[in-house]
Amino acid sequence: MVSSWLYVLSLVAPTVLAGMYGQPVVNLDAKTFKTVMATEHAAMVAFVAPWCGHCKALGPEYTAAAQSLSPLIPFYAVDCDDDVNKRLCAEHQIQGFPTIKAFPRAGKGSSRDYQGERKKAPLVDYAKGLVPDRVKKLRVDDGVEKSLDKFLAEKPTLPHVLLVHPSSPSIPFLWKVLGHRLSSKIHFGFIRDSSSHQVLSTLGVYDPKDKTRDATRAVIWAPGETSRTAVTEYDDVLKFNALLAWMQDYLSGSTGENRNKARDEPHVESNNNNKKKKKASKASKAGAPDPAPEPQVDDAGSSSNSAGSSEQGVPAPEPEAVNEPVDGSVDEQETIKATPIHEEL
């Protein structure tokens, strides 16, 4: 439930800015690690130490990757130098810093060591690869009516939810994450509509006179429903938390409790605030090492100095030393400019 997830965030929020990474990276201790891992959601965790130079260099890239995928895939950090976390780090066999681990099913399965380049783009690609595709893709060229009827006949004990998109030929990642999170409770579908809005017309939700409505729509059917037009249409912003709350409200029979709470989701701090903090930090910490140079991010959200991904989405790692001590205090890292490119449809 969104309400329970916001409660979890309230537990860990006080530590968000305590470490070397900016929002939305959340710094965990042994207790909050157990809390956030009590799910089956994919997550990334960096095990770090405050004196580690490579951990500091990772900061801007890791934060930028977290921003690009927030709130779809959470990025966390654990300070292994803190006594309260040493047992946790030992349990996960942390031998050097930074060690980045992927948790495809959070605490419900085994973790994987991330061996790719410590740059935003490879981190994003790898994290996206943790999410399996649980969405049925409908084909318009099979006939709209036939495709819809076949979709509704599948998994009759579950509600059916369909995303209708006017232009995207592939399933948006946001929709894949929703499909993964709710795969045992809702049957997910995706269909690309034509410029004539044939799909929306067949569903009975298209009004050619209404120019205020977006052609991207989400509709849901009750379990066992076979009528194409017997839909409940989503009427809010096409963002992850709002869509998730809408579906959870539908499942629970609620009138909108989760959707109201989703609108109050934690705000991600802007780059301007990070820059102000960086300047203040430099003024008070003379002699601290300079942060890594900020890479340029293009309109597609990728970093211009990040290496290309391999076929599996994980490039070969560059050899780097670990456990390198750094003299002086830890300077806050300036967050790389990154737009959450997956949060909204």
XYZ file of C-alpha atoms in Angstrom:
345
model
C 0.000 0.000 0.000
C 1.142 3.558 -0.687
C 0.269 4.495 2.884
C 2.607 1.825 4.268
C 5.376 2.852 1.846
C 5.075 6.503 2.957
C 5.304 5.262 6.537
C 8.537 3.462 5.686
C 9.888 6.654 4.111
C 9.010 8.550 7.274
C 11.207 6.146 9.230
C 14.264 6.657 7.068
C 13.758 10.271 5.947
C 15.784 11.864 8.790
C 18.921 10.124 7.486
C 18.489 11.012 3.811
C 20.992 13.877 3.836
C 23.260 12.467 6.529
C 25.636 10.793 4.099
C 27.553 11.718 0.992
C 24.725 11.148 -1.488
C 21.858 13.505 -2.256
C 18.155 12.865 -2.539
C 16.459 10.617 -3.453
C 19.220 8.247 -2.251
C 18.232 7.113 1.247
C 20.918 6.224 3.772
C 19.973 3.116 5.736
C 21.102 1.605 8.994
C 20.682 -2.037 9.964
C 17.135 -1.483 11.238
C 15.783 0.536 8.324
C 17.518 -1.796 5.860
C 15.383 -4.642 7.173
C 12.258 -2.481 6.952
C 12.659 -1.370 3.335
C 13.739 -4.829 2.234
C 10.483 -6.376 3.466
C 9.084 -6.142 -0.079
C 9.555 -7.751 -3.471
C 10.518 -4.481 -5.167
C 13.784 -4.138 -7.077
C 16.360 -1.951 -5.308
C 19.991 -0.833 -5.556
C 22.224 -0.510 -2.486
C 25.690 1.054 -2.256
C 27.766 -0.126 0.712
C 30.206 2.699 1.422
C 32.550 4.301 3.945
C 32.814 8.084 4.506
C 36.625 8.108 4.166
C 36.606 6.251 0.835
C 37.653 8.364 -2.149
C 35.959 6.089 -4.688
C 32.741 6.302 -2.665
C 32.875 10.089 -2.933
C 33.516 9.899 -6.661
C 30.511 7.587 -7.028
C 28.224 10.070 -5.259
C 27.163 12.344 -8.165
C 26.681 9.453 -10.597
C 24.767 7.285 -8.123
C 22.558 10.220 -7.132
C 21.838 11.075 -10.774
C 20.854 7.470 -11.494
C 18.573 7.492 -8.462
C 16.941 10.707 -9.647
C 16.304 9.293 -13.111
C 14.539 6.211 -11.739
C 12.787 7.740 -8.730
C 10.305 6.634 -7.495
C 10.275 3.485 -9.639
C 13.435 1.835 -8.312
C 14.820 3.028 -4.957
C 18.548 3.620 -4.490
C 19.983 3.208 -1.001
C 23.340 3.624 0.745
C 24.737 1.938 3.857
C 27.658 3.344 5.878
C 29.720 0.274 6.752
C 32.029 2.368 8.938
C 29.190 2.892 11.410
C 29.317 0.349 14.227
C 25.572 -0.304 14.017
C 25.967 -1.424 10.396
C 29.096 -3.573 10.612
C 27.176 -6.793 11.192
C 24.898 -6.021 8.231
C 27.889 -5.369 5.966
C 29.552 -8.579 7.149
C 26.383 -10.544 6.375
C 26.520 -9.243 2.814
C 30.243 -10.053 2.565
C 31.373 -6.495 1.896
C 35.142 -6.625 1.353
C 35.821 -3.238 -0.273
C 34.250 0.128 -0.943
C 32.158 1.039 -2.689
C 30.331 -2.236 -3.230
C 27.068 -1.852 -5.138
C 24.542 -4.640 -4.833
C 21.306 -5.129 -6.731
C 18.315 -6.694 -5.019
C 15.910 -7.839 -7.768
C 13.257 -8.841 -5.220
C 14.489 -6.746 -2.283
C 14.758 -8.969 0.782
C 12.826 -11.853 -0.791
C 15.710 -13.163 -2.874
C 19.469 -13.153 -3.262
C 21.442 -10.063 -4.219
C 23.789 -9.524 -7.169
C 27.067 -7.625 -7.217
C 27.011 -4.758 -9.701
C 30.217 -5.007 -11.742
C 29.515 -2.284 -14.300
C 30.984 1.166 -14.716
C 30.179 3.541 -11.880
C 28.403 6.032 -14.097
C 24.817 7.181 -14.297
C 23.818 5.578 -17.611
C 25.155 2.053 -16.885
C 23.657 2.169 -13.390
C 20.257 3.137 -14.815
C 20.405 0.447 -17.507
C 21.363 -2.220 -14.995
C 18.657 -1.218 -12.511
C 16.010 -1.249 -15.250
C 17.098 -4.758 -16.166
C 16.089 -5.958 -12.694
C 12.393 -5.507 -13.539
C 10.809 -8.453 -15.378
C 8.118 -7.821 -17.979
C 4.725 -8.821 -16.601
C 2.680 -6.766 -19.095
C 0.699 -8.284 -21.968
C 1.298 -6.360 -25.206
C -1.796 -6.216 -27.409
C -1.422 -5.851 -31.174
C -3.745 -3.548 -33.104
C -3.052 -5.332 -36.393
C -4.723 -8.433 -34.930
C -7.944 -6.396 -34.766
C -8.820 -4.149 -31.831
C -11.960 -6.027 -30.800
C -10.274 -9.424 -31.090
C -7.208 -8.280 -29.125
C -9.324 -6.797 -26.330
C -11.552 -9.871 -26.094
C -8.542 -12.174 -25.895
C -6.948 -9.990 -23.213
C -10.123 -9.958 -21.086
C -10.427 -13.745 -21.357
C -7.003 -14.236 -19.745
C -6.741 -14.619 -15.954
C -10.489 -14.151 -15.350
C -10.110 -14.093 -11.557
C -8.090 -10.855 -11.668
C -8.991 -7.268 -12.536
C -7.573 -6.203 -15.924
C -5.874 -2.848 -16.427
C -4.896 -1.485 -19.833
C -2.648 1.406 -20.810
C -3.611 2.966 -24.146
C -0.776 5.035 -25.616
C -1.034 7.084 -28.831
C 2.611 6.952 -29.878
C 4.893 4.685 -27.856
C 5.661 1.429 -29.739
C 7.061 -0.171 -26.593
C 5.758 -0.601 -23.073
C 6.807 2.375 -20.881
C 9.116 1.364 -18.059
C 6.787 2.951 -15.506
C 4.039 0.556 -16.620
C 6.424 -2.420 -16.398
C 7.268 -1.536 -12.799
C 3.588 -1.277 -11.904
C 2.955 -4.593 -13.638
C 5.744 -6.233 -11.659
C 4.619 -4.860 -8.304
C 0.990 -5.892 -8.765
C 1.425 -8.942 -11.009
C -0.278 -11.294 -8.544
C -3.278 -8.997 -8.118
C -3.954 -7.372 -11.529
C -3.481 -8.517 -15.130
C -1.658 -5.717 -16.983
C -1.934 -4.860 -20.662
C -0.576 -2.285 -23.093
C -1.780 -1.266 -26.539
C -0.695 1.404 -28.979
C -3.641 3.340 -30.390
C -3.910 4.764 -33.883
C -4.235 8.430 -34.818
C -7.943 7.765 -35.349
C -8.245 6.660 -31.702
C -9.756 3.325 -32.661
C -8.931 1.694 -29.331
C -10.356 4.504 -27.200
C -13.478 4.553 -29.364
C -13.924 0.805 -28.945
C -13.622 1.227 -25.182
C -16.248 3.982 -25.269
C -14.012 6.600 -23.641
C -13.173 8.806 -26.632
C -14.965 12.084 -27.261
C -13.691 13.817 -30.431
C -15.127 17.127 -29.188
C -13.118 17.075 -25.968
C -9.752 18.634 -26.778
C -8.654 18.830 -23.138
C -8.113 15.094 -22.642
C -4.802 13.415 -23.326
C -4.882 10.430 -25.674
C -2.876 8.392 -23.159
C -5.416 6.614 -20.964
C -5.583 3.878 -18.358
C -8.738 1.821 -17.804
C -9.579 -1.089 -15.533
C -12.098 -3.945 -15.668
C -13.531 -5.919 -12.751
C -12.574 -9.612 -12.459
C -14.471 -11.749 -14.934
C -15.749 -8.768 -16.937
C -15.855 -9.439 -20.688
C -17.607 -6.312 -21.973
C -15.096 -4.008 -23.656
C -16.906 -0.850 -22.518
C -17.453 -1.862 -18.868
C -14.375 0.060 -17.763
C -13.442 2.367 -14.931
C -11.276 5.118 -16.381
C -8.329 6.685 -14.576
C -8.746 10.459 -14.366
C -5.687 11.755 -12.525
C -2.074 12.622 -13.393
C -0.218 9.848 -15.210
C 2.488 9.476 -12.571
C 3.735 6.392 -10.821
C 2.566 6.919 -7.245
C -0.845 8.227 -8.316
C -1.402 5.284 -10.680
C -0.243 2.801 -8.042
C -2.579 4.340 -5.466
C -5.503 4.267 -7.925
C -5.038 0.543 -8.511
C -4.617 -0.180 -4.815
C -7.768 1.774 -4.033
C -9.586 -0.246 -6.691
C -8.381 -3.513 -5.179
C -9.382 -2.510 -1.655
C -12.672 -0.883 -2.631
C -11.468 2.421 -1.190
C -12.819 5.752 -2.418
C -9.431 7.379 -2.827
C -7.538 7.170 0.455
C -4.300 5.996 -1.133
C -4.542 8.500 -4.004
C -4.865 11.376 -1.546
C -1.789 10.176 0.334
C 0.150 9.704 -2.901
C -0.326 13.393 -3.703
C 1.586 14.171 -0.502
C 4.565 11.986 -1.475
C 8.023 13.222 -0.361
C 9.449 16.030 -2.462
C 12.816 15.535 -4.145
C 15.126 18.440 -3.509
C 16.241 20.501 -6.495
C 19.777 20.890 -7.796
C 19.808 24.535 -6.731
C 19.541 23.531 -3.077
C 22.359 21.021 -3.503
C 24.559 23.689 -5.090
C 23.910 26.092 -2.213
C 24.853 23.403 0.283
C 27.987 22.592 -1.685
C 29.116 26.233 -1.630
C 28.470 26.459 2.107
C 30.343 23.219 2.657
C 33.362 24.453 0.677
C 33.430 27.668 2.672
C 33.480 25.772 5.974
C 35.758 22.906 4.922
C 38.881 24.444 3.510
C 41.213 21.961 1.961
C 38.558 19.333 1.223
C 39.102 17.508 -2.100
C 37.201 18.725 -5.144
C 34.279 16.602 -6.347
C 34.432 14.703 -9.603
C 33.753 16.892 -12.670
C 30.090 17.098 -13.549
C 29.276 15.261 -16.785
C 26.914 16.832 -19.302
C 23.526 15.188 -19.541
C 21.726 15.277 -22.873
C 17.985 15.564 -23.454
C 17.568 11.799 -23.373
C 18.849 11.722 -19.830
C 22.166 10.002 -20.537
C 25.580 11.184 -19.487
C 27.948 12.259 -22.232
C 30.957 10.661 -20.558
C 29.313 7.350 -19.700
C 30.398 4.267 -21.561
C 27.921 2.465 -23.780
C 26.148 -0.594 -22.441
C 26.811 -4.128 -23.563
C 24.126 -6.448 -24.904
C 23.165 -7.336 -21.337
C 23.089 -3.675 -20.323
C 26.169 -3.955 -18.122
C 29.496 -2.763 -19.537
C 32.772 -4.288 -18.440
C 34.017 -2.656 -15.226
C 37.086 -0.460 -15.172
C 39.725 -1.737 -12.712
C 39.825 0.474 -9.652
C 41.479 0.186 -6.291
C 39.307 -0.096 -3.219
C 39.667 1.038 0.364
C 41.611 4.122 -0.688
C 41.844 6.520 2.279
C 41.217 10.198 1.707
C 42.725 12.910 3.859
C 40.474 15.637 5.156
C 36.748 15.740 5.804
C 34.132 14.522 3.383
C 32.875 17.266 1.102
C 29.300 17.145 -0.138
C 29.049 16.147 -3.786
C 27.234 18.280 -6.301
C 24.354 16.360 -7.790
C 24.539 15.752 -11.520
C 21.630 17.332 -13.330
C 19.141 14.568 -14.032
C 15.468 14.618 -14.925
C 13.193 11.808 -13.683
C 12.589 10.555 -17.210
C 10.529 7.508 -16.200
C 8.163 8.894 -13.565
C 5.435 10.161 -15.879
C 3.767 8.641 -18.943
